[in-house]
One Martini backbone bead per residue (centre of mass of N, CA, C, O) as a GRO file, in nm:
protein
  489
    1MET     BB    1   4.014  -2.980   2.993
    2CYS     BB    2   3.807  -3.124   3.183
    3SER     BB    3   3.887  -3.003   3.461
    4VAL     BB    4   3.839  -2.717   3.402
    5LEU     BB    5   3.537  -2.755   3.303
    6GLU     BB    6   3.454  -2.886   3.595
    7TYR     BB    7   3.505  -2.621   3.752
    8LEU     BB    8   3.337  -2.403   3.602
    9SER     BB    9   3.025  -2.505   3.497
   10LEU     BB   10   2.948  -2.520   3.188
   11ASP     BB   11   2.685  -2.573   3.010
   12ASP     BB   12   2.755  -2.465   2.748
   13SER     BB   13   2.950  -2.576   2.449
   14SER     BB   14   3.037  -2.304   2.348
   15GLN     BB   15   3.175  -2.199   2.608
   16GLU     BB   16   3.364  -2.427   2.664
   17LYS     BB   17   3.534  -2.383   2.408
   18TRP     BB   18   3.615  -2.088   2.427
   19THR     BB   19   3.743  -2.123   2.702
   20PHE     BB   20   3.984  -2.305   2.600
   21TYR     BB   21   4.085  -2.120   2.390
   22TYR     BB   22   4.150  -1.892   2.524
   23PHE     BB   23   4.353  -1.986   2.708
   24LEU     BB   24   4.552  -2.055   2.534
   25LEU     BB   25   4.615  -1.788   2.407
   26SER     BB   26   4.673  -1.680   2.673
   27TRP     BB   27   4.916  -1.801   2.745
   28GLY     BB   28   5.078  -1.767   2.540
   29ALA     BB   29   5.111  -1.454   2.531
   30GLU     BB   30   5.203  -1.443   2.822
   31LEU     BB   31   5.466  -1.609   2.711
   32GLY     BB   32   5.564  -1.383   2.551
   33ASN     BB   33   5.563  -1.135   2.757
   34GLY     BB   34   5.786  -1.235   2.915
   35MET     BB   35   6.028  -1.279   2.692
   36ILE     BB   36   6.040  -0.986   2.634
   37GLN     BB   37   6.127  -0.880   2.927
   38THR     BB   38   6.403  -1.082   3.005
   39ILE     BB   39   6.571  -1.043   2.772
   40THR     BB   40   6.675  -0.752   2.809
   41GLY     BB   41   6.868  -0.753   3.101
   42PRO     BB   42   7.107  -0.936   2.952
   43MET     BB   43   7.102  -0.727   2.692
   44GLN     BB   44   7.152  -0.438   2.805
   45PRO     BB   45   7.489  -0.409   2.806
   46TYR     BB   46   7.480  -0.447   2.482
   47LEU     BB   47   7.312  -0.199   2.409
   48ALA     BB   48   7.476   0.017   2.544
   49TYR     BB   49   7.750  -0.047   2.391
   50ASN     BB   50   7.600   0.023   2.104
   51LEU     BB   51   7.533   0.330   2.249
   52ASP     BB   52   7.737   0.449   2.405
   53THR     BB   53   7.652   0.399   2.712
   54ASN     BB   54   7.499   0.359   3.039
   55THR     BB   55   7.325   0.196   3.290
   56SER     BB   56   7.114   0.461   3.372
   57THR     BB   57   7.043   0.497   3.082
   58ILE     BB   58   6.945   0.240   2.985
   59ASN     BB   59   6.699   0.200   3.191
   60LEU     BB   60   6.502   0.390   3.048
   61VAL     BB   61   6.345   0.155   2.928
   62TRP     BB   62   6.171   0.084   3.179
   63THR     BB   63   6.025   0.362   3.203
   64LEU     BB   64   5.913   0.379   2.882
   65GLY     BB   65   5.774   0.125   2.942
   66PHE     BB   66   5.576   0.201   3.195
   67ILE     BB   67   5.442   0.464   3.065
   68GLY     BB   68   5.294   0.268   2.843
   69PHE     BB   69   5.178   0.084   3.033
   70LEU     BB   70   4.989   0.283   3.198
   71ILE     BB   71   4.832   0.390   2.949
   72GLY     BB   72   4.717   0.118   2.852
   73SER     BB   73   4.557   0.049   3.117
   74VAL     BB   74   4.381   0.290   3.145
   75LEU     BB   75   4.255   0.258   2.879
   76THR     BB   76   4.139  -0.014   2.897
   77SER     BB   77   3.943   0.026   3.162
   78SER     BB   78   3.765   0.235   3.002
   79ILE     BB   79   3.661   0.042   2.739
   80PHE     BB   80   3.637  -0.296   2.772
   81THR     BB   81   3.327  -0.280   2.896
   82LYS     BB   82   3.197  -0.023   2.747
   83HIS     BB   83   3.280  -0.035   2.417
   84LEU     BB   84   3.390  -0.353   2.432
   85TYR     BB   85   3.065  -0.555   2.410
   86THR     BB   86   3.201  -0.783   2.238
   87GLY     BB   87   3.403  -1.054   2.209
   88LYS     BB   88   3.516  -0.946   1.945
   89ARG     BB   89   3.625  -0.669   2.043
   90LYS     BB   90   3.832  -0.776   2.222
   91LEU     BB   91   3.995  -0.982   2.038
   92ILE     BB   92   4.099  -0.796   1.826
   93LEU     BB   93   4.237  -0.614   2.026
   94MET     BB   94   4.442  -0.858   2.092
   95PHE     BB   95   4.549  -0.881   1.792
   96PHE     BB   96   4.666  -0.585   1.755
   97ILE     BB   97   4.849  -0.555   2.028
   98LEU     BB   98   5.028  -0.796   1.981
   99LEU     BB   99   5.154  -0.745   1.731
  100MET     BB  100   5.271  -0.482   1.806
  101THR     BB  101   5.467  -0.601   2.032
  102GLY     BB  102   5.623  -0.752   1.812
  103LEU     BB  103   5.734  -0.535   1.628
  104SER     BB  104   5.876  -0.364   1.868
  105THR     BB  105   6.052  -0.633   1.927
  106LEU     BB  106   6.206  -0.610   1.637
  107ALA     BB  107   6.326  -0.321   1.685
  108ILE     BB  108   6.526  -0.299   1.926
  109PRO     BB  109   6.796  -0.383   1.819
  110PHE     BB  110   6.809  -0.180   1.539
  111ALA     BB  111   6.882   0.052   1.714
  112ASP     BB  112   7.073   0.349   1.663
  113ASN     BB  113   6.930   0.506   1.899
  114LEU     BB  114   6.775   0.625   2.199
  115PRO     BB  115   6.511   0.729   2.104
  116PHE     BB  116   6.416   0.471   1.928
  117LEU     BB  117   6.445   0.270   2.148
  118LEU     BB  118   6.223   0.410   2.358
  119PHE     BB  119   6.015   0.418   2.173
  120VAL     BB  120   5.969   0.105   2.090
  121ARG     BB  121   5.923   0.016   2.421
  122PHE     BB  122   5.675   0.203   2.471
  123LEU     BB  123   5.508   0.020   2.240
  124GLN     BB  124   5.564  -0.251   2.384
  125PHE     BB  125   5.417  -0.159   2.683
  126LEU     BB  126   5.171  -0.055   2.544
  127GLY     BB  127   5.076  -0.340   2.480
  128TYR     BB  128   5.097  -0.496   2.745
  129GLY     BB  129   4.921  -0.307   2.921
  130ILE     BB  130   4.663  -0.370   2.723
  131PHE     BB  131   4.669  -0.699   2.771
  132LEU     BB  132   4.680  -0.768   3.048
  133THR     BB  133   4.402  -0.596   3.116
  134GLY     BB  134   4.225  -0.748   2.920
  135ASP     BB  135   4.279  -1.057   3.040
  136SER     BB  136   4.217  -0.985   3.358
  137ILE     BB  137   3.905  -0.887   3.263
  138MET     BB  138   3.825  -1.112   3.116
  139ILE     BB  139   3.836  -1.352   3.358
  140VAL     BB  140   3.648  -1.215   3.536
  141PHE     BB  141   3.412  -1.124   3.318
  142THR     BB  142   3.341  -1.439   3.293
  143LEU     BB  143   3.391  -1.614   3.587
  144GLY     BB  144   3.458  -1.431   3.847
  145PRO     BB  145   3.609  -1.384   4.141
  146GLU     BB  146   3.630  -1.677   4.240
  147LYS     BB  147   3.716  -1.851   3.988
  148SER     BB  148   3.961  -1.641   3.897
  149ARG     BB  149   4.192  -1.691   4.084
  150PRO     BB  150   4.344  -1.963   3.927
  151PHE     BB  151   4.351  -1.797   3.645
  152ILE     BB  152   4.514  -1.538   3.773
  153ASN     BB  153   4.783  -1.754   3.819
  154ALA     BB  154   4.827  -1.854   3.532
  155LEU     BB  155   4.883  -1.628   3.388
  156HIS     BB  156   5.156  -1.540   3.546
  157PHE     BB  157   5.293  -1.831   3.515
  158PHE     BB  158   5.324  -1.791   3.215
  159ILE     BB  159   5.482  -1.567   3.212
  160SER     BB  160   5.732  -1.661   3.376
  161ILE     BB  161   5.793  -1.877   3.148
  162GLY     BB  162   5.881  -1.648   2.982
  163PHE     BB  163   6.130  -1.588   3.168
  164LEU     BB  164   6.260  -1.841   3.151
  165LEU     BB  165   6.308  -1.898   2.845
  166GLY     BB  166   6.436  -1.651   2.795
  167THR     BB  167   6.727  -1.732   2.935
  168PHE     BB  168   6.770  -1.944   2.708
  169ILE     BB  169   6.776  -1.773   2.455
  170VAL     BB  170   7.015  -1.609   2.521
  171GLN     BB  171   7.286  -1.776   2.594
  172PRO     BB  172   7.401  -1.844   2.298
  173PHE     BB  173   7.421  -1.499   2.243
  174ILE     BB  174   7.641  -1.418   2.452
  175PRO     BB  175   7.898  -1.223   2.463
  176GLU     BB  176   8.246  -1.252   2.564
  177VAL     BB  177   8.309  -0.903   2.707
  178ARG     BB  178   8.310  -0.793   3.004
  179ASP     BB  179   8.511  -0.586   3.026
  180LYS     BB  180   8.389  -0.374   2.791
  181VAL     BB  181   8.084  -0.391   2.904
  182CYS     BB  182   8.171  -0.276   3.193
  183ARG     BB  183   8.296  -0.021   3.112
  184SER     BB  184   8.067   0.111   2.955
  185ASN     BB  185   7.853   0.098   3.190
  186THR     BB  186   8.088   0.179   3.413
  187GLY     BB  187   8.333   0.287   3.646
  188THR     BB  188   8.409   0.084   3.839
  189LEU     BB  189   8.606  -0.123   3.627
  190ALA     BB  190   8.762   0.145   3.500
  191ASN     BB  191   8.968   0.146   3.759
  192GLN     BB  192   9.064  -0.140   3.784
  193THR     BB  193   9.147  -0.170   3.431
  194LEU     BB  194   9.281   0.065   3.297
  195GLU     BB  195   9.607   0.010   3.285
  196ALA     BB  196   9.573  -0.276   3.132
  197GLN     BB  197   9.330  -0.142   2.883
  198THR     BB  198   9.503   0.137   2.828
  199PRO     BB  199   9.656   0.377   2.748
  200ILE     BB  200   9.872   0.641   2.761
  201LEU     BB  201   9.809   0.926   2.887
  202PRO     BB  202   9.835   1.250   2.892
  203GLU     BB  203   9.902   1.486   3.145
  204ASP     BB  204   9.700   1.690   3.066
  205PHE     BB  205   9.459   1.540   3.022
  206THR     BB  206   9.429   1.408   3.320
  207ASN     BB  207   9.397   1.711   3.427
  208SER     BB  208   9.168   1.750   3.311
  209SER     BB  209   8.796   1.776   3.343
  210ASP     BB  210   8.775   1.529   3.231
  211SER     BB  211   8.696   1.187   3.269
  212VAL     BB  212   8.761   0.913   3.229
  213ASP     BB  213   8.492   0.758   3.222
  214ALA     BB  214   8.395   0.958   2.956
  215ILE     BB  215   8.545   0.824   2.772
  216LYS     BB  216   8.519   0.671   2.499
  217LEU     BB  217   8.585   0.352   2.417
  218SER     BB  218   8.670   0.380   2.132
  219ASP     BB  219   8.925   0.574   2.209
  220VAL     BB  220   9.062   0.403   2.423
  221VAL     BB  221   9.063   0.119   2.192
  222ALA     BB  222   9.156   0.176   1.894
  223GLU     BB  223   9.353  -0.059   1.853
  224ASP     BB  224   9.129  -0.243   1.893
  225PRO     BB  225   8.923  -0.410   1.662
  226ASN     BB  226   8.721  -0.586   1.821
  227LEU     BB  227   8.601  -0.405   2.058
  228ASN     BB  228   8.321  -0.337   1.847
  229VAL     BB  229   8.261  -0.650   1.818
  230ILE     BB  230   7.989  -0.828   1.785
  231ASP     BB  231   7.875  -1.155   1.735
  232THR     BB  232   7.771  -1.294   1.416
  233VAL     BB  233   7.445  -1.424   1.297
  234MET     BB  234   7.324  -1.455   1.016
  235GLY     BB  235   7.418  -1.114   0.980
  236LEU     BB  236   7.385  -1.073   1.267
  237GLN     BB  237   7.344  -0.971   1.569
  238SER     BB  238   7.337  -1.207   1.836
  239ILE     BB  239   7.135  -1.012   2.033
  240ALA     BB  240   6.892  -1.008   1.826
  241TRP     BB  241   6.746  -1.279   1.820
  242PRO     BB  242   6.567  -1.308   2.095
  243PHE     BB  243   6.385  -1.065   1.971
  244ILE     BB  244   6.319  -1.244   1.693
  245ILE     BB  245   6.159  -1.479   1.853
  246SER     BB  246   5.964  -1.332   2.070
  247ALA     BB  247   5.838  -1.188   1.815
  248ALA     BB  248   5.731  -1.436   1.654
  249TRP     BB  249   5.533  -1.557   1.878
  250CYS     BB  250   5.343  -1.276   1.908
  251MET     BB  251   5.260  -1.323   1.591
  252LEU     BB  252   5.127  -1.586   1.603
  253VAL     BB  253   4.919  -1.562   1.838
  254SER     BB  254   4.745  -1.352   1.755
  255PHE     BB  255   4.608  -1.485   1.514
  256GLY     BB  256   4.403  -1.658   1.711
  257PHE     BB  257   4.220  -1.397   1.811
  258LEU     BB  258   4.076  -1.389   1.524
  259PHE     BB  259   3.998  -1.655   1.484
  260LEU     BB  260   3.797  -1.657   1.757
  261ALA     BB  261   3.637  -1.399   1.686
  262PHE     BB  262   3.498  -1.591   1.393
  263SER     BB  263   3.403  -1.879   1.531
  264GLY     BB  264   3.113  -1.827   1.670
  265LEU     BB  265   3.144  -1.881   1.944
  266GLN     BB  266   3.067  -1.828   2.316
  267MET     BB  267   3.088  -1.581   2.541
  268PRO     BB  268   3.114  -1.582   2.870
  269GLN     BB  269   2.923  -1.400   3.141
  270TYR     BB  270   2.901  -1.256   3.459
  271TYR     BB  271   2.883  -0.977   3.343
  272ASP     BB  272   2.718  -0.714   3.241
  273GLU     BB  273   2.727  -0.432   3.094
  274ASN     BB  274   2.681  -0.254   3.382
  275THR     BB  275   2.847  -0.461   3.600
  276ASN     BB  276   2.613  -0.679   3.678
  277THR     BB  277   2.520  -0.967   3.834
  278LYS     BB  278   2.372  -1.245   3.660
  279HIS     BB  279   2.438  -1.420   3.915
  280LYS     BB  280   2.475  -1.512   4.211
  281PRO     BB  281   2.647  -1.372   4.441
  282GLU     BB  282   2.912  -1.383   4.575
  283SER     BB  283   3.084  -1.413   4.878
  284ARG     BB  284   3.124  -1.070   4.994
  285GLN     BB  285   3.346  -0.792   5.129
  286LYS     BB  286   3.279  -0.476   5.146
  287LEU     BB  287   3.387  -0.172   5.108
  288LYS     BB  288   3.368   0.164   5.259
  289GLY     BB  289   3.452   0.449   5.224
  290VAL     BB  290   3.755   0.510   5.375
  291ARG     BB  291   3.837   0.205   5.381
  292ARG     BB  292   3.839   0.165   5.093
  293ASN     BB  293   4.052   0.412   4.994
  294MET     BB  294   4.278   0.300   5.192
  295PHE     BB  295   4.305   0.056   5.013
  296LEU     BB  296   4.367   0.147   4.741
  297GLY     BB  297   4.614   0.302   4.828
  298LEU     BB  298   4.781   0.053   4.929
  299ILE     BB  299   4.727  -0.106   4.664
  300ILE     BB  300   4.919   0.094   4.502
  301LEU     BB  301   5.170   0.032   4.671
  302PHE     BB  302   5.229  -0.236   4.656
  303PHE     BB  303   5.249  -0.260   4.348
  304ALA     BB  304   5.481  -0.082   4.349
  305LEU     BB  305   5.688  -0.231   4.532
  306SER     BB  306   5.675  -0.495   4.363
  307GLY     BB  307   5.744  -0.394   4.079
  308ALA     BB  308   6.015  -0.293   4.162
  309VAL     BB  309   6.164  -0.558   4.264
  310ILE     BB  310   6.133  -0.687   3.982
  311ARG     BB  311   6.299  -0.488   3.828
  312VAL     BB  312   6.556  -0.491   3.928
  313PHE     BB  313   6.604  -0.745   3.869
  314GLN     BB  314   6.563  -0.769   3.557
  315SER     BB  315   6.786  -0.540   3.514
  316MET     BB  316   7.038  -0.601   3.759
  317SER     BB  317   7.151  -0.896   3.767
  318THR     BB  318   7.339  -0.914   3.518
  319THR     BB  319   7.501  -0.645   3.591
  320PHE     BB  320   7.610  -0.759   3.902
  321ALA     BB  321   7.749  -1.018   3.806
  322LEU     BB  322   7.939  -0.871   3.616
  323CYS     BB  323   8.010  -0.573   3.790
  324GLY     BB  324   8.030  -0.672   4.031
  325PRO     BB  325   8.194  -0.815   4.314
  326LEU     BB  326   8.243  -1.098   4.127
  327GLU     BB  327   8.286  -1.112   3.844
  328LEU     BB  328   8.162  -1.255   3.628
  329ASP     BB  329   8.053  -1.438   3.345
  330ALA     BB  330   7.858  -1.397   3.107
  331HIS     BB  331   7.707  -1.658   3.181
  332ARG     BB  332   7.703  -1.667   3.497
  333ALA     BB  333   7.561  -1.406   3.499
  334ALA     BB  334   7.284  -1.479   3.339
  335LEU     BB  335   7.175  -1.714   3.551
  336THR     BB  336   7.027  -1.534   3.720
  337ASP     BB  337   6.775  -1.477   3.575
  338SER     BB  338   6.730  -1.816   3.575
  339PHE     BB  339   6.686  -1.857   3.888
  340TYR     BB  340   6.470  -1.640   3.917
  341SER     BB  341   6.258  -1.717   3.703
  342CYS     BB  342   6.221  -2.016   3.830
  343GLY     BB  343   6.092  -1.923   4.079
  344MET     BB  344   5.851  -1.740   3.962
  345CYS     BB  345   5.757  -2.018   3.816
  346LEU     BB  346   5.689  -2.174   4.060
  347GLY     BB  347   5.560  -1.986   4.265
  348ARG     BB  348   5.302  -1.979   4.050
  349LEU     BB  349   5.233  -2.291   4.039
  350ALA     BB  350   5.178  -2.290   4.327
  351SER     BB  351   4.933  -2.058   4.360
  352ILE     BB  352   4.713  -2.224   4.202
  353ALA     BB  353   4.677  -2.429   4.469
  354LEU     BB  354   4.654  -2.216   4.680
  355ALA     BB  355   4.410  -2.023   4.590
  356THR     BB  356   4.187  -2.273   4.688
  357ARG     BB  357   4.285  -2.262   5.001
  358PHE     BB  358   4.372  -1.956   5.043
  359LEU     BB  359   4.400  -1.679   5.128
  360PRO     BB  360   4.497  -1.400   4.999
  361SER     BB  361   4.624  -1.286   5.248
  362THR     BB  362   4.788  -1.534   5.362
  363LEU     BB  363   4.971  -1.533   5.093
  364LEU     BB  364   5.093  -1.212   5.133
  365CYS     BB  365   5.199  -1.229   5.387
  366GLY     BB  366   5.377  -1.499   5.322
  367SER     BB  367   5.555  -1.338   5.101
  368THR     BB  368   5.680  -1.080   5.291
  369VAL     BB  369   5.861  -1.227   5.452
  370PHE     BB  370   6.043  -1.403   5.263
  371CYS     BB  371   6.153  -1.151   5.116
  372LEU     BB  372   6.283  -1.027   5.315
  373THR     BB  373   6.484  -1.254   5.394
  374ALA     BB  374   6.631  -1.295   5.143
  375SER     BB  375   6.729  -0.989   5.125
  376ILE     BB  376   6.917  -1.041   5.372
  377LEU     BB  377   7.086  -1.282   5.240
  378LEU     BB  378   7.177  -1.115   5.003
  379LEU     BB  379   7.333  -0.872   5.172
  380ALA     BB  380   7.541  -1.086   5.292
  381LEU     BB  381   7.624  -1.315   5.061
  382ALA     BB  382   7.630  -1.246   4.762
  383PRO     BB  383   7.932  -1.076   4.741
  384HIS     BB  384   8.069  -1.382   4.766
  385PHE     BB  385   7.845  -1.575   4.679
  386TYR     BB  386   7.718  -1.698   4.392
  387ILE     BB  387   7.521  -1.901   4.504
  388SER     BB  388   7.371  -1.730   4.669
  389LEU     BB  389   7.285  -1.557   4.468
  390TYR     BB  390   7.104  -1.766   4.304
  391LEU     BB  391   6.905  -1.868   4.560
  392GLY     BB  392   6.815  -1.544   4.614
  393GLU     BB  393   6.639  -1.536   4.377
  394ALA     BB  394   6.481  -1.764   4.377
  395VAL     BB  395   6.341  -1.695   4.639
  396MET     BB  396   6.221  -1.451   4.549
  397GLY     BB  397   6.080  -1.527   4.304
  398PHE     BB  398   5.865  -1.730   4.457
  399PHE     BB  399   5.735  -1.518   4.632
  400VAL     BB  400   5.682  -1.260   4.453
  401SER     BB  401   5.464  -1.398   4.252
  402TRP     BB  402   5.209  -1.380   4.419
  403GLN     BB  403   5.127  -1.077   4.415
  404PHE     BB  404   4.969  -1.006   4.220
  405GLY     BB  405   4.721  -1.213   4.216
  406THR     BB  406   4.651  -1.206   4.493
  407GLY     BB  407   4.601  -0.865   4.475
  408PHE     BB  408   4.369  -0.930   4.276
  409SER     BB  409   4.168  -1.117   4.443
  410TRP     BB  410   4.132  -0.954   4.709
  411THR     BB  411   4.014  -0.686   4.576
  412SER     BB  412   3.779  -0.856   4.427
  413TYR     BB  413   3.635  -0.934   4.719
  414HIS     BB  414   3.559  -0.589   4.789
  415MET     BB  415   3.549  -0.557   4.460
  416ASN     BB  416   3.456  -0.426   4.194
  417ILE     BB  417   3.707  -0.448   3.877
  418THR     BB  418   3.595  -0.442   3.561
  419GLY     BB  419   3.664  -0.149   3.532
  420PHE     BB  420   3.826   0.127   3.611
  421LEU     BB  421   3.962  -0.041   3.855
  422SER     BB  422   4.155  -0.215   3.737
  423SER     BB  423   4.383  -0.014   3.698
  424ILE     BB  424   4.536   0.000   3.975
  425PHE     BB  425   4.732  -0.210   3.945
  426PHE     BB  426   4.883  -0.093   3.700
  427ILE     BB  427   4.953   0.152   3.803
  428GLY     BB  428   5.143   0.064   4.052
  429LEU     BB  429   5.339  -0.102   3.889
  430GLY     BB  430   5.438   0.098   3.675
  431ILE     BB  431   5.570   0.289   3.883
  432GLY     BB  432   5.770   0.118   3.996
  433SER     BB  433   5.901   0.017   3.708
  434LEU     BB  434   5.985   0.282   3.609
  435SER     BB  435   6.167   0.397   3.887
  436SER     BB  436   6.378   0.166   3.960
  437PRO     BB  437   6.597   0.118   3.767
  438PRO     BB  438   6.759   0.409   3.711
  439LEU     BB  439   6.799   0.407   4.046
  440ALA     BB  440   6.973   0.124   4.050
  441GLY     BB  441   7.167   0.227   3.833
  442TYR     BB  442   7.294   0.457   3.972
  443LEU     BB  443   7.346   0.328   4.261
  444PHE     BB  444   7.570   0.151   4.100
  445THR     BB  445   7.768   0.374   4.005
  446ILE     BB  446   7.854   0.396   4.292
  447ASN     BB  447   7.723   0.124   4.417
  448PRO     BB  448   7.655  -0.208   4.381
  449MET     BB  449   7.516  -0.257   4.704
  450SER     BB  450   7.280  -0.070   4.661
  451VAL     BB  451   7.087  -0.268   4.548
  452LEU     BB  452   7.032  -0.446   4.790
  453TYR     BB  453   6.929  -0.209   4.974
  454LEU     BB  454   6.692  -0.132   4.802
  455VAL     BB  455   6.539  -0.384   4.848
  456THR     BB  456   6.499  -0.414   5.116
  457ALA     BB  457   6.368  -0.167   5.169
  458MET     BB  458   6.103  -0.206   4.965
  459VAL     BB  459   6.015  -0.481   5.162
  460PHE     BB  460   5.966  -0.347   5.438
  461VAL     BB  461   5.739  -0.185   5.348
  462GLN     BB  462   5.555  -0.383   5.201
  463ALA     BB  463   5.478  -0.519   5.491
  464ILE     BB  464   5.353  -0.265   5.625
  465THR     BB  465   5.119  -0.264   5.398
  466VAL     BB  466   5.004  -0.536   5.460
  467LEU     BB  467   4.921  -0.509   5.743
  468SER     BB  468   4.733  -0.277   5.702
  469LEU     BB  469   4.535  -0.430   5.502
  470ARG     BB  470   4.455  -0.646   5.724
  471ILE     BB  471   4.311  -0.451   5.914
  472ILE     BB  472   4.103  -0.325   5.749
  473SER     BB  473   3.995  -0.626   5.625
  474ARG     BB  474   3.930  -0.709   5.956
  475GLN     BB  475   3.662  -0.545   6.028
  476ASP     BB  476   3.486  -0.699   5.933
  477LYS     BB  477   3.220  -0.944   6.025
  478LYS     BB  478   3.279  -1.126   5.775
  479PRO     BB  479   3.406  -1.371   5.652
  480GLU     BB  480   3.617  -1.553   5.462
  481HIS     BB  481   3.634  -1.741   5.173
  482THR     BB  482   3.655  -2.035   5.029
  483CYS     BB  483   3.589  -2.211   4.750
  484GLN     BB  484   3.476  -2.459   4.891
  485GLU     BB  485   3.285  -2.306   5.090
  486ILE     BB  486   3.103  -2.182   4.860
  487GLU     BB  487   3.007  -2.448   4.759
  488LYS     BB  488   2.846  -2.551   5.022
  489LEU     BB  489   2.635  -2.313   5.020
   0.00000   0.00000   0.00000
């Protein structure tokens, strides 16, 4: 606590306590938000199996989810500082939203049809979008654009801890039904194993216009009474328990915001109600006119590509390892998410320290170069060696993890982002996140390797985007300053 408060240099003891408790709650809540996202990826093939649908269709949970995320982010950026002008109101909103996120997560494994599953997923990510946007605004609003840099990265570090914990939570509850689930999710394995695992069909049926891939799994293997059964734990399907655990965490943490709202502690405030600085402005380079608009357009594209890459791995890692060229068993396939999330966790931990020593533009350039290298290595080696898949995803996760927090800080250096402008990050992130999983799922049903080609292409475009952003922002006369340089002025 002392090191955090010494860095913040807050004079008022009430503000110090508020800041300390807020960060504890914020990090706990974002850990929960990370868990609810990552558990969906490994459990996705089994949700599809329960609903008798395929990979490209079940990936719509990401599309509907991030439509909700976009709506929540835009709404929050419009009202959070303009209408919720007291700390109490902001905290009460965050309590209700996190509680709603937990309840919607709880409903996901019990959805008995696809429309209801998509609806609760929409509500889940509506809450996630509102909370993440509000949390990010709150940090910059209370600390300012310079001091908030490591704390923005810390926020995303705890999301990545949630990613990692989620992969461990799902491991004990994963059913060992690889062939059955893969045949339900895609026609790729169906063609390879159909002769060994399905009854001989009448000739007139096989010559009909209906393809074998379109046959319902329950019809093809009706003779096997255990095929449609996923193990139960305490009377519930095993795949429901990761959702129950993460939902309970979110609901528990939500009440902390309610208690803090009525604690009587004072919230620190860097900006006034009209988002004008109350303190001496920190050294910043403001972009104006055409260059400002170009920067905003490119940063939206950058975040769209970043979100797209992250969601492809979150939605398809287990499916690729399970049903792709490696054909790993269920538990080894789920480890791909563990390696990826571990890489993200370590990367965001490293970025907290790096954010105080390097410029955001420098960190972002380094991130894209290493991501491009990792994507090429995955393309070359991952189809042949499972160790290469594990390590490649860990490296990709490590370097892609810097991108959101660093891009957020880079933009806050050039313009005030505590008002409506804060939504640009989440609009870009949401657009990429809602579009890439269905596209990746569709390409996977054609050829599993298409997923890795898609990732490589997106990272290549992202690298060009970052280069363009750097050229635009470097045209200013004054150089950017690190936190240490600012303190010496």
